[in-house]
Amino acid sequence: MGGRSSRTDPQPGEGRRDPDFTRFRARVDRVYIAGLNRTYDDYVQRAARHLFKAHNFQDLIVETTNVKDELLRLGIFKNLRISIDTSKGEGATKNGYTVSFTGEELSRITGNIGVEVGQNDGAATTELVTPNLFGRGERLSINLSRSFERNSVVNMKFTKPFLHTAVGDYEPETSFTLFRNASPHPWSKYRLENNGMLFDFSFGIPSFGFSNSLQYELGMKELFALDKQTPFFVREHCGPRLVSTFRYIGQYEGRDDSVFPTNGVYVKGTAELIGSQLSQLGIVRQEMHAELNVPLFLGASLQLCGRLGAILHDKRKESLPIHQLFFPGGPQTLRGFELAGACPRRDGIAAGCQSYWATGLHLWSPLPFNQYFGGFGNLFRTHAFYNIGTCDTYTTDKLRSTAGIGIAFRMGQKARIEFNYCQPLSYEAGDRVVKGFQFGIGYEFI
């Protein structure tokens, strides 16, 4: 890059100041994106549009970084290198620059083997992917996973993004998935197998933190008795069942961190319209999760979170199978209770409920003497908590509550592990409580 640089030594008592690049006028004459072999030009052109709005060198640096991030988000490059040079040749202007991005496209077939964290479960996963299948970011993936709890998932998914279109700022994307999964539910003595297809259209408003997903799922769900002790009221739901589901998932993310937030708001809602066929949609299932974080002092923060769910059921159109019910209890909902241990029981097993609510109040803080542990200490947080909730009513009848303290460990950017000492304070006869230490792993807690 051309231009004259100057240096002014700081006076005694003054710190060295960063150079002010806004004083240097700049405009972008040309943008080159190299390394495209099977990608169409129109898929990357829109990503560079903001570079031409730069008026000074500071704008040029900021927008170049933003364009790099947007190009990587297209899912076609393995890596990218940036070059900024003064503009030369025909069409060059005063204060003009040429910005070049040189990248290496992803291989036609990629794969990975890893571990995925679920709600109180972990799974070994294998994925095979063909990125940028037709030259505009299309992606075909095959995913297999097997969890510690014997949940198994096989997915084949085709994804088509529309980031290069006029509505690309809203991140529109469609996907079509063929799936087969199986999961045991030992607390209710049944196993569920689900085979079908899922169509998804998602979009967001990134500047406001909103994301939305519209889904239609058509599948064959089949319940099996888990063992000889499975009671009759569960067995009557066994057998294959064709299920059609319309689903909406909306989310607002305003937290400063998704694992250990200290400030901000998070809201997620799911609404489902379920039936055996389009003319028999007799079940409405809704669930809402909300979280508020307030910073305090010395790295501590106060967190208030809650979750509620409700099922509206038209008995004239559709029967209500047990797998559609809610099963509160466990480290992610009500600590101090076993999984599904805070809902009505029948014949010695969890029978589920059609509505529930639960809240949690937490005081989070870093580890004592955290500064002596370096970056490793930032992976831990301690908390004191109070959980309260109940089911099949929105009043304060039949309350379940627990207080306790614990320590949490960050796992990546989405999940955490909790090790808590729990003291149940109120519970109903038949509830399965955990007095003492309880282990939990997941990505969404109350």
CSV table of C-alpha atoms in Angstrom, one decimal:
chain,number,residue,atom,x,y,z
A,1,MET,CA,0.0,0.0,0.0
A,2,GLY,CA,1.3,3.4,-0.9
A,3,GLY,CA,1.2,6.5,1.3
A,4,ARG,CA,3.4,8.4,3.7
A,5,SER,CA,3.6,7.5,7.4
A,6,SER,CA,4.6,9.8,10.2
A,7,ARG,CA,5.7,9.3,13.7
A,8,THR,CA,5.3,11.5,16.7
A,9,ASP,CA,7.1,10.5,19.9
A,10,PRO,CA,4.8,10.7,23.0
A,11,GLN,CA,5.6,13.4,25.5
A,12,PRO,CA,6.6,12.4,29.0
A,13,GLY,CA,3.5,11.2,30.8
A,14,GLU,CA,1.6,10.5,27.6
A,15,GLY,CA,0.8,7.0,26.2
A,16,ARG,CA,1.3,6.1,22.6
A,17,ARG,CA,-1.8,6.7,20.6
A,18,ASP,CA,-3.1,4.5,17.8
A,19,PRO,CA,-3.0,6.1,14.3
A,20,ASP,CA,-6.2,7.7,13.2
A,21,PHE,CA,-7.0,6.0,9.8
A,22,THR,CA,-10.1,8.0,9.3
A,23,ARG,CA,-7.9,10.9,8.2
A,24,PHE,CA,-6.9,9.1,5.1
A,25,ARG,CA,-9.5,9.1,2.3
A,26,ALA,CA,-10.0,5.9,0.5
A,27,ARG,CA,-12.3,4.2,-2.0
A,28,VAL,CA,-12.4,0.7,-3.5
A,29,ASP,CA,-12.0,0.6,-7.3
A,30,ARG,CA,-11.9,-3.2,-7.7
A,31,VAL,CA,-12.5,-6.4,-5.7
A,32,TYR,CA,-11.0,-9.7,-6.8
A,33,ILE,CA,-12.1,-13.1,-5.4
A,34,ALA,CA,-9.8,-15.8,-6.5
A,35,GLY,CA,-9.8,-19.5,-6.0
A,36,LEU,CA,-13.3,-20.3,-7.3
A,37,ASN,CA,-13.3,-23.5,-9.4
A,38,ARG,CA,-16.9,-24.9,-9.1
A,39,THR,CA,-18.6,-21.9,-7.5
A,40,TYR,CA,-20.7,-19.5,-9.5
A,41,ASP,CA,-19.7,-15.8,-9.4
A,42,ASP,CA,-23.1,-14.6,-8.4
A,43,TYR,CA,-22.9,-16.6,-5.2
A,44,VAL,CA,-20.0,-14.5,-3.9
A,45,GLN,CA,-20.5,-11.1,-5.5
A,46,ARG,CA,-23.1,-9.9,-3.0
A,47,ALA,CA,-20.8,-10.5,-0.1
A,48,ALA,CA,-18.4,-7.7,-1.3
A,49,ARG,CA,-21.0,-5.0,-1.9
A,50,HIS,CA,-20.3,-3.0,1.3
A,51,LEU,CA,-16.6,-2.5,0.3
A,52,PHE,CA,-17.7,0.1,-2.3
A,53,LYS,CA,-19.2,2.3,0.5
A,54,ALA,CA,-15.9,2.9,2.2
A,55,HIS,CA,-14.9,6.6,2.4
A,56,ASN,CA,-11.7,6.4,4.4
A,57,PHE,CA,-9.0,3.8,5.2
A,58,GLN,CA,-10.6,2.9,8.6
A,59,ASP,CA,-13.9,2.0,6.7
A,60,LEU,CA,-11.8,0.0,4.2
A,61,ILE,CA,-10.2,-2.1,7.0
A,62,VAL,CA,-13.5,-2.7,8.8
A,63,GLU,CA,-15.5,-3.6,5.7
A,64,THR,CA,-12.7,-5.9,4.4
A,65,THR,CA,-12.9,-7.9,7.7
A,66,ASN,CA,-16.7,-8.1,7.4
A,67,VAL,CA,-16.5,-9.3,3.8
A,68,LYS,CA,-14.0,-12.0,4.8
A,69,ASP,CA,-16.4,-13.2,7.5
A,70,GLU,CA,-19.3,-13.2,5.1
A,71,LEU,CA,-17.4,-15.1,2.5
A,72,LEU,CA,-16.4,-17.7,5.0
A,73,ARG,CA,-20.1,-17.9,6.1
A,74,LEU,CA,-21.1,-19.0,2.6
A,75,GLY,CA,-19.6,-22.4,3.3
A,76,ILE,CA,-17.4,-22.8,0.2
A,77,PHE,CA,-14.0,-21.8,1.4
A,78,LYS,CA,-11.5,-23.7,3.5
A,79,ASN,CA,-9.4,-20.5,4.1
A,80,LEU,CA,-9.1,-17.0,2.8
A,81,ARG,CA,-6.2,-14.5,2.4
A,82,ILE,CA,-6.6,-10.8,2.0
A,83,SER,CA,-4.5,-8.3,0.0
A,84,ILE,CA,-5.1,-4.5,-0.1
A,85,ASP,CA,-3.1,-2.5,-2.6
A,86,THR,CA,-3.3,0.9,-4.3
A,87,SER,CA,-5.3,0.9,-7.5
A,88,LYS,CA,-3.3,0.9,-10.7
A,89,GLY,CA,-4.0,0.9,-14.4
A,90,GLU,CA,-7.1,1.8,-16.4
A,91,GLY,CA,-9.9,3.0,-14.2
A,92,ALA,CA,-7.8,3.8,-11.2
A,93,THR,CA,-8.9,6.8,-9.2
A,94,LYS,CA,-7.2,9.1,-6.7
A,95,ASN,CA,-7.1,7.4,-3.2
A,96,GLY,CA,-8.3,4.2,-5.0
A,97,TYR,CA,-7.6,0.7,-3.7
A,98,THR,CA,-7.9,-2.9,-5.0
A,99,VAL,CA,-8.9,-5.5,-2.5
A,100,SER,CA,-8.2,-9.2,-3.3
A,101,PHE,CA,-9.4,-12.3,-1.6
A,102,THR,CA,-7.6,-15.5,-2.4
A,103,GLY,CA,-9.2,-18.7,-1.1
A,104,GLU,CA,-9.1,-22.5,-1.3
A,105,GLU,CA,-12.5,-24.2,-1.8
A,106,LEU,CA,-13.6,-27.0,0.4
A,107,SER,CA,-13.0,-30.5,-0.9
A,108,ARG,CA,-15.9,-32.1,-2.7
A,109,ILE,CA,-16.3,-34.6,0.2
A,110,THR,CA,-15.5,-33.9,3.8
A,111,GLY,CA,-16.2,-35.7,7.0
A,112,ASN,CA,-15.6,-35.7,10.7
A,113,ILE,CA,-16.0,-37.8,13.8
A,114,GLY,CA,-16.7,-36.2,17.1
A,115,VAL,CA,-18.9,-35.9,20.2
A,116,GLU,CA,-22.2,-34.1,20.5
A,117,VAL,CA,-23.8,-32.9,23.7
A,118,GLY,CA,-27.5,-33.3,24.2
A,119,GLN,CA,-29.8,-32.7,27.2
A,120,ASN,CA,-28.3,-34.9,29.9
A,121,ASP,CA,-26.8,-37.1,27.2
A,122,GLY,CA,-23.7,-37.3,25.0
A,123,ALA,CA,-23.4,-39.0,21.6
A,124,ALA,CA,-20.6,-40.1,19.3
A,125,THR,CA,-21.2,-38.7,15.8
A,126,THR,CA,-20.0,-39.4,12.3
A,127,GLU,CA,-20.8,-37.0,9.5
A,128,LEU,CA,-20.1,-37.2,5.7
A,129,VAL,CA,-20.6,-33.9,3.8
A,130,THR,CA,-20.5,-32.8,0.2
A,131,PRO,CA,-20.2,-29.0,0.5
A,132,ASN,CA,-21.1,-26.6,-2.3
A,133,LEU,CA,-22.7,-29.4,-4.3
A,134,PHE,CA,-24.0,-27.4,-7.3
A,135,GLY,CA,-21.9,-24.2,-7.0
A,136,ARG,CA,-24.2,-22.0,-4.9
A,137,GLY,CA,-23.6,-23.3,-1.3
A,138,GLU,CA,-25.8,-26.4,-1.5
A,139,ARG,CA,-24.9,-29.1,1.0
A,140,LEU,CA,-25.7,-32.8,1.3
A,141,SER,CA,-24.8,-34.5,4.6
A,142,ILE,CA,-25.2,-37.9,6.1
A,143,ASN,CA,-25.1,-38.0,9.9
A,144,LEU,CA,-25.0,-41.0,12.2
A,145,SER,CA,-24.9,-40.8,16.0
A,146,ARG,CA,-25.2,-43.1,19.0
A,147,SER,CA,-25.6,-41.8,22.5
A,148,PHE,CA,-24.7,-43.1,25.9
A,149,GLU,CA,-28.4,-43.5,26.6
A,150,ARG,CA,-28.8,-45.7,23.5
A,151,ASN,CA,-30.4,-43.0,21.4
A,152,SER,CA,-29.5,-43.5,17.7
A,153,VAL,CA,-30.0,-41.1,14.8
A,154,VAL,CA,-29.5,-41.5,11.1
A,155,ASN,CA,-30.1,-38.3,9.0
A,156,MET,CA,-29.7,-37.5,5.3
A,157,LYS,CA,-30.1,-33.7,4.8
A,158,PHE,CA,-30.0,-31.5,1.8
A,159,THR,CA,-29.6,-27.7,2.5
A,160,LYS,CA,-30.0,-24.8,0.1
A,161,PRO,CA,-29.0,-21.3,1.3
A,162,PHE,CA,-30.1,-18.1,-0.4
A,163,LEU,CA,-27.4,-15.8,1.1
A,164,HIS,CA,-26.6,-14.4,-2.4
A,165,THR,CA,-30.1,-13.2,-3.2
A,166,ALA,CA,-31.7,-9.8,-2.6
A,167,VAL,CA,-33.0,-11.0,0.8
A,168,GLY,CA,-29.6,-12.5,1.9
A,169,ASP,CA,-29.4,-10.2,4.9
A,170,TYR,CA,-32.2,-12.3,6.5
A,171,GLU,CA,-30.1,-15.5,6.0
A,172,PRO,CA,-32.9,-17.5,4.3
A,173,GLU,CA,-32.3,-21.2,4.0
A,174,THR,CA,-34.3,-24.3,3.1
A,175,SER,CA,-33.5,-27.9,4.0
A,176,PHE,CA,-35.0,-31.3,3.4
A,177,THR,CA,-34.2,-34.2,5.8
A,178,LEU,CA,-34.9,-37.9,5.7
A,179,PHE,CA,-34.4,-39.2,9.3
A,180,ARG,CA,-34.6,-42.3,11.4
A,181,ASN,CA,-34.1,-42.2,15.1
A,182,ALA,CA,-34.8,-44.4,18.1
A,183,SER,CA,-34.7,-43.4,21.8
A,184,PRO,CA,-35.6,-45.3,25.0
A,185,HIS,CA,-37.6,-43.6,27.7
A,186,PRO,CA,-36.9,-45.8,30.7
A,187,TRP,CA,-38.8,-43.5,33.1
A,188,SER,CA,-42.0,-44.5,31.2
A,189,LYS,CA,-41.0,-48.0,30.1
A,190,TYR,CA,-41.2,-47.5,26.3
A,191,ARG,CA,-39.0,-47.0,23.3
A,192,LEU,CA,-39.9,-44.6,20.5
A,193,GLU,CA,-38.8,-45.1,16.8
A,194,ASN,CA,-39.4,-42.3,14.4
A,195,ASN,CA,-39.0,-42.5,10.6
A,196,GLY,CA,-39.9,-39.7,8.2
A,197,MET,CA,-39.0,-36.5,6.5
A,198,LEU,CA,-38.7,-32.9,7.5
A,199,PHE,CA,-39.0,-29.8,5.4
A,200,ASP,CA,-37.5,-26.6,7.0
A,201,PHE,CA,-37.5,-22.9,6.0
A,202,SER,CA,-35.5,-20.7,8.3
A,203,PHE,CA,-34.7,-17.0,8.3
A,204,GLY,CA,-33.5,-14.4,10.7
A,205,ILE,CA,-33.0,-10.8,11.5
A,206,PRO,CA,-29.4,-10.9,12.7
A,207,SER,CA,-29.1,-7.2,13.5
A,208,PHE,CA,-31.9,-7.7,16.1
A,209,GLY,CA,-30.9,-11.2,17.2
A,210,PHE,CA,-34.1,-12.9,15.9
A,211,SER,CA,-34.2,-16.3,14.2
A,212,ASN,CA,-37.2,-18.2,12.9
A,213,SER,CA,-37.9,-21.6,11.6
A,214,LEU,CA,-41.0,-23.0,9.8
A,215,GLN,CA,-41.1,-26.8,9.6
A,216,TYR,CA,-43.4,-29.5,8.3
A,217,GLU,CA,-42.7,-33.1,9.5
A,218,LEU,CA,-44.3,-36.2,8.3
A,219,GLY,CA,-43.3,-39.5,9.9
A,220,MET,CA,-44.2,-42.9,11.2
A,221,LYS,CA,-43.8,-43.0,14.9
A,222,GLU,CA,-43.9,-46.4,16.6
A,223,LEU,CA,-43.9,-47.1,20.3
A,224,PHE,CA,-42.6,-50.4,21.8
A,225,ALA,CA,-42.8,-51.8,25.3
A,226,LEU,CA,-39.4,-51.4,26.9
A,227,ASP,CA,-39.7,-54.6,29.0
A,228,LYS,CA,-42.1,-57.0,30.6
A,229,GLN,CA,-42.9,-54.5,33.4
A,230,THR,CA,-44.4,-51.9,31.0
A,231,PRO,CA,-47.9,-51.3,32.3
A,232,PHE,CA,-51.0,-51.5,30.1
A,233,PHE,CA,-51.7,-47.8,29.9
A,234,VAL,CA,-48.4,-47.4,28.0
A,235,ARG,CA,-48.9,-50.5,25.9
A,236,GLU,CA,-52.2,-49.2,24.6
A,237,HIS,CA,-50.2,-46.5,22.8
A,238,CYS,CA,-47.8,-49.0,21.2
A,239,GLY,CA,-47.8,-49.7,17.5
A,240,PRO,CA,-47.1,-47.6,14.4
A,241,ARG,CA,-48.8,-44.2,14.0
A,242,LEU,CA,-48.6,-41.7,11.1
A,243,VAL,CA,-48.0,-38.2,12.4
A,244,SER,CA,-48.2,-34.9,10.6
A,245,THR,CA,-46.6,-31.9,12.4
A,246,PHE,CA,-46.5,-28.2,11.5
A,247,ARG,CA,-43.9,-26.5,13.7
A,248,TYR,CA,-42.7,-22.9,14.3
A,249,ILE,CA,-39.6,-22.2,16.3
A,250,GLY,CA,-38.8,-18.5,17.2
A,251,GLN,CA,-35.7,-17.3,19.1
A,252,TYR,CA,-34.3,-14.1,20.3
A,253,GLU,CA,-30.6,-14.1,21.4
A,254,GLY,CA,-29.5,-11.0,23.3
A,255,ARG,CA,-27.0,-12.5,25.8
A,256,ASP,CA,-23.3,-11.8,25.8
A,257,ASP,CA,-22.6,-15.5,26.0
A,258,SER,CA,-24.7,-18.6,25.5
A,259,VAL,CA,-23.0,-20.8,28.2
A,260,PHE,CA,-22.1,-18.5,31.0
A,261,PRO,CA,-24.0,-15.2,30.3
A,262,THR,CA,-23.6,-12.3,32.6
A,263,ASN,CA,-25.9,-9.8,30.8
A,264,GLY,CA,-28.8,-9.9,28.3
A,265,VAL,CA,-32.1,-11.7,27.5
A,266,TYR,CA,-32.8,-14.9,25.7
A,267,VAL,CA,-36.3,-16.1,24.6
A,268,LYS,CA,-37.2,-19.3,22.7
A,269,GLY,CA,-40.6,-20.5,21.8
A,270,THR,CA,-41.9,-23.6,20.0
A,271,ALA,CA,-45.5,-24.2,18.7
A,272,GLU,CA,-46.6,-27.4,17.1
A,273,LEU,CA,-49.9,-28.4,15.4
A,274,ILE,CA,-50.0,-32.2,15.4
A,275,GLY,CA,-52.3,-34.8,13.9
A,276,SER,CA,-52.5,-38.1,12.1
A,277,GLN,CA,-53.4,-36.3,8.8
A,278,LEU,CA,-54.0,-32.8,7.6
A,279,SER,CA,-57.7,-32.9,8.3
A,280,GLN,CA,-57.2,-34.3,11.8
A,281,LEU,CA,-54.8,-31.8,13.5
A,282,GLY,CA,-56.2,-32.1,17.0
A,283,ILE,CA,-53.1,-31.5,19.2
A,284,VAL,CA,-51.5,-28.1,19.9
A,285,ARG,CA,-48.3,-28.3,21.8
A,286,GLN,CA,-46.5,-25.1,23.0
A,287,GLU,CA,-43.4,-24.5,25.0
A,288,MET,CA,-41.6,-21.3,26.0
A,289,HIS,CA,-38.2,-20.7,27.6
A,290,ALA,CA,-37.0,-17.3,28.8
A,291,GLU,CA,-33.9,-16.0,30.6
A,292,LEU,CA,-32.8,-12.7,32.1
A,293,ASN,CA,-29.2,-12.0,33.1
A,294,VAL,CA,-28.1,-9.0,35.2
A,295,PRO,CA,-24.4,-8.2,35.9
A,296,LEU,CA,-23.5,-7.5,39.6
A,297,PHE,CA,-19.9,-6.9,40.8
A,298,LEU,CA,-16.6,-8.7,40.7
A,299,GLY,CA,-17.7,-10.8,37.8
A,300,ALA,CA,-20.9,-12.1,39.5
A,301,SER,CA,-24.3,-12.0,37.9
A,302,LEU,CA,-27.9,-12.7,38.7
A,303,GLN,CA,-29.9,-15.0,36.4
A,304,LEU,CA,-33.7,-15.5,36.4
A,305,CYS,CA,-35.0,-18.1,34.0
A,306,GLY,CA,-38.2,-20.0,33.4
A,307,ARG,CA,-40.0,-22.4,31.2
A,308,LEU,CA,-43.6,-23.4,30.6
A,309,GLY,CA,-45.4,-25.8,28.4
A,310,ALA,CA,-49.0,-26.6,27.5
A,311,ILE,CA,-50.9,-29.0,25.4
A,312,LEU,CA,-54.4,-28.3,24.0
A,313,HIS,CA,-56.1,-31.5,22.9
A,314,ASP,CA,-59.3,-32.0,20.9
A,315,LYS,CA,-60.4,-35.5,21.8
A,316,ARG,CA,-62.9,-35.6,18.9
A,317,LYS,CA,-60.1,-35.4,16.4
A,318,GLU,CA,-57.0,-37.0,17.9
A,319,SER,CA,-56.0,-39.2,20.8
A,320,LEU,CA,-53.1,-38.0,22.9
A,321,PRO,CA,-50.1,-40.5,22.9
A,322,ILE,CA,-47.8,-40.6,25.9
A,323,HIS,CA,-44.7,-39.5,23.9
A,324,GLN,CA,-46.3,-36.1,23.3
A,325,LEU,CA,-46.6,-35.3,27.0
A,326,PHE,CA,-44.2,-33.3,29.2
A,327,PHE,CA,-42.0,-35.0,31.7
A,328,PRO,CA,-40.5,-32.3,34.0
A,329,GLY,CA,-37.7,-33.1,36.4
A,330,GLY,CA,-34.0,-33.5,36.1
A,331,PRO,CA,-30.9,-31.2,36.0
A,332,GLN,CA,-32.3,-29.2,33.0
A,333,THR,CA,-35.7,-28.4,34.5
A,334,LEU,CA,-36.0,-29.0,38.2
A,335,ARG,CA,-32.8,-29.9,39.9
A,336,GLY,CA,-33.1,-32.2,42.9
A,337,PHE,CA,-35.4,-34.5,41.0
A,338,GLU,CA,-34.6,-37.4,38.7
A,339,LEU,CA,-35.3,-37.2,35.0
A,340,ALA,CA,-39.2,-37.1,34.7
A,341,GLY,CA,-39.3,-37.3,38.5
A,342,ALA,CA,-41.5,-34.3,39.1
A,343,CYS,CA,-44.6,-35.3,37.2
A,344,PRO,CA,-47.6,-37.6,38.0
A,345,ARG,CA,-46.9,-41.3,38.3
A,346,ARG,CA,-49.0,-44.3,37.5
A,347,ASP,CA,-48.3,-48.0,38.1
A,348,GLY,CA,-44.9,-47.0,39.4
A,349,ILE,CA,-43.7,-45.1,36.3
A,350,ALA,CA,-43.8,-41.5,35.0
A,351,ALA,CA,-47.2,-40.8,33.3
A,352,GLY,CA,-46.4,-37.3,32.0
A,353,CYS,CA,-48.5,-34.1,32.2
A,354,GLN,CA,-50.3,-31.8,29.8
A,355,SER,CA,-48.9,-28.6,31.3
A,356,TYR,CA,-46.1,-27.5,33.6
A,357,TRP,CA,-44.1,-24.4,34.6
A,358,ALA,CA,-40.7,-24.1,36.3
A,359,THR,CA,-38.4,-21.2,37.2
A,360,GLY,CA,-34.9,-20.8,38.5
A,361,LEU,CA,-33.0,-18.1,40.3
A,362,HIS,CA,-29.2,-18.3,40.2
A,363,LEU,CA,-26.3,-16.3,41.6
A,364,TRP,CA,-23.3,-17.0,39.3
A,365,SER,CA,-19.7,-16.1,40.2
A,366,PRO,CA,-16.2,-16.9,38.9
A,367,LEU,CA,-14.0,-19.4,40.8
A,368,PRO,CA,-12.3,-17.9,43.9
A,369,PHE,CA,-8.8,-16.7,43.1
A,370,ASN,CA,-9.7,-17.1,39.4
A,371,GLN,CA,-6.8,-14.9,38.3
A,372,TYR,CA,-4.3,-17.6,39.4
A,373,PHE,CA,-5.7,-20.2,37.1
A,374,GLY,CA,-5.2,-18.3,33.9
A,375,GLY,CA,-7.5,-19.0,31.0
A,376,PHE,CA,-8.4,-22.4,32.4
A,377,GLY,CA,-10.2,-20.8,35.3
A,378,ASN,CA,-12.6,-19.0,32.9
A,379,LEU,CA,-14.1,-22.4,32.0
A,380,PHE,CA,-15.6,-22.7,35.4
A,381,ARG,CA,-18.4,-20.9,37.3
A,382,THR,CA,-20.0,-21.5,40.7
A,383,HIS,CA,-23.6,-20.8,41.5
A,384,ALA,CA,-26.2,-20.9,44.2
A,385,PHE,CA,-29.7,-21.7,42.9
A,386,TYR,CA,-33.3,-22.1,43.8
A,387,ASN,CA,-35.7,-24.0,41.5
A,388,ILE,CA,-39.5,-24.1,41.8
A,389,GLY,CA,-42.3,-25.4,39.6
A,390,THR,CA,-45.2,-27.7,39.2
A,391,CYS,CA,-47.3,-29.5,36.6
A,392,ASP,CA,-50.9,-29.8,35.4
A,393,THR,CA,-51.7,-26.4,37.0
A,394,TYR,CA,-50.5,-22.8,36.7
A,395,THR,CA,-51.2,-22.1,40.3
A,396,THR,CA,-49.0,-22.6,43.3
A,397,ASP,CA,-50.6,-26.0,44.2
A,398,LYS,CA,-48.4,-29.0,44.5
A,399,LEU,CA,-45.2,-27.0,44.2
A,400,ARG,CA,-41.9,-28.7,43.8
A,401,SER,CA,-38.8,-26.7,44.9
A,402,THR,CA,-35.1,-27.3,45.5
A,403,ALA,CA,-32.2,-25.2,46.7
A,404,GLY,CA,-28.5,-25.9,46.3
A,405,ILE,CA,-25.0,-24.9,45.2
A,406,GLY,CA,-22.8,-26.2,42.5
A,407,ILE,CA,-20.0,-25.8,40.0
A,408,ALA,CA,-20.3,-25.7,36.2
A,409,PHE,CA,-17.8,-26.4,33.5
A,410,ARG,CA,-18.0,-25.0,29.9
A,411,MET,CA,-17.9,-27.4,27.0
A,412,GLY,CA,-17.3,-25.5,23.8
A,413,GLN,CA,-19.5,-22.6,22.8
A,414,LYS,CA,-23.0,-24.1,23.6
A,415,ALA,CA,-23.0,-26.7,26.4
A,416,ARG,CA,-21.9,-27.0,30.0
A,417,ILE,CA,-21.6,-29.7,32.7
A,418,GLU,CA,-23.1,-29.0,36.2
A,419,PHE,CA,-22.2,-30.8,39.4
A,420,ASN,CA,-24.6,-29.7,42.1
A,421,TYR,CA,-25.5,-30.4,45.7
A,422,CYS,CA,-29.3,-30.3,45.9
A,423,GLN,CA,-31.7,-30.1,48.8
A,424,PRO,CA,-35.3,-30.7,47.8
A,425,LEU,CA,-37.6,-28.5,49.9
A,426,SER,CA,-41.0,-29.5,48.7
A,427,TYR,CA,-42.3,-32.4,46.7
A,428,GLU,CA,-45.3,-34.7,46.2
A,429,ALA,CA,-45.8,-38.3,47.2
A,430,GLY,CA,-44.4,-40.5,44.5
A,431,ASP,CA,-41.9,-37.9,43.2
A,432,ARG,CA,-38.3,-39.2,42.6
A,433,VAL,CA,-36.1,-36.8,44.4
A,434,VAL,CA,-32.3,-36.5,44.6
A,435,LYS,CA,-31.0,-35.5,47.9
A,436,GLY,CA,-27.3,-34.7,47.6
A,437,PHE,CA,-25.1,-34.5,44.5
A,438,GLN,CA,-26.5,-34.5,41.0
A,439,PHE,CA,-24.8,-34.4,37.7
A,440,GLY,CA,-26.2,-32.7,34.6
A,441,ILE,CA,-25.0,-32.0,31.0
A,442,GLY,CA,-26.8,-30.0,28.4
A,443,TYR,CA,-27.2,-26.6,26.6
A,444,GLU,CA,-30.5,-25.2,28.0
A,445,PHE,CA,-31.0,-25.2,31.8
A,446,ILE,CA,-33.5,-23.6,34.1
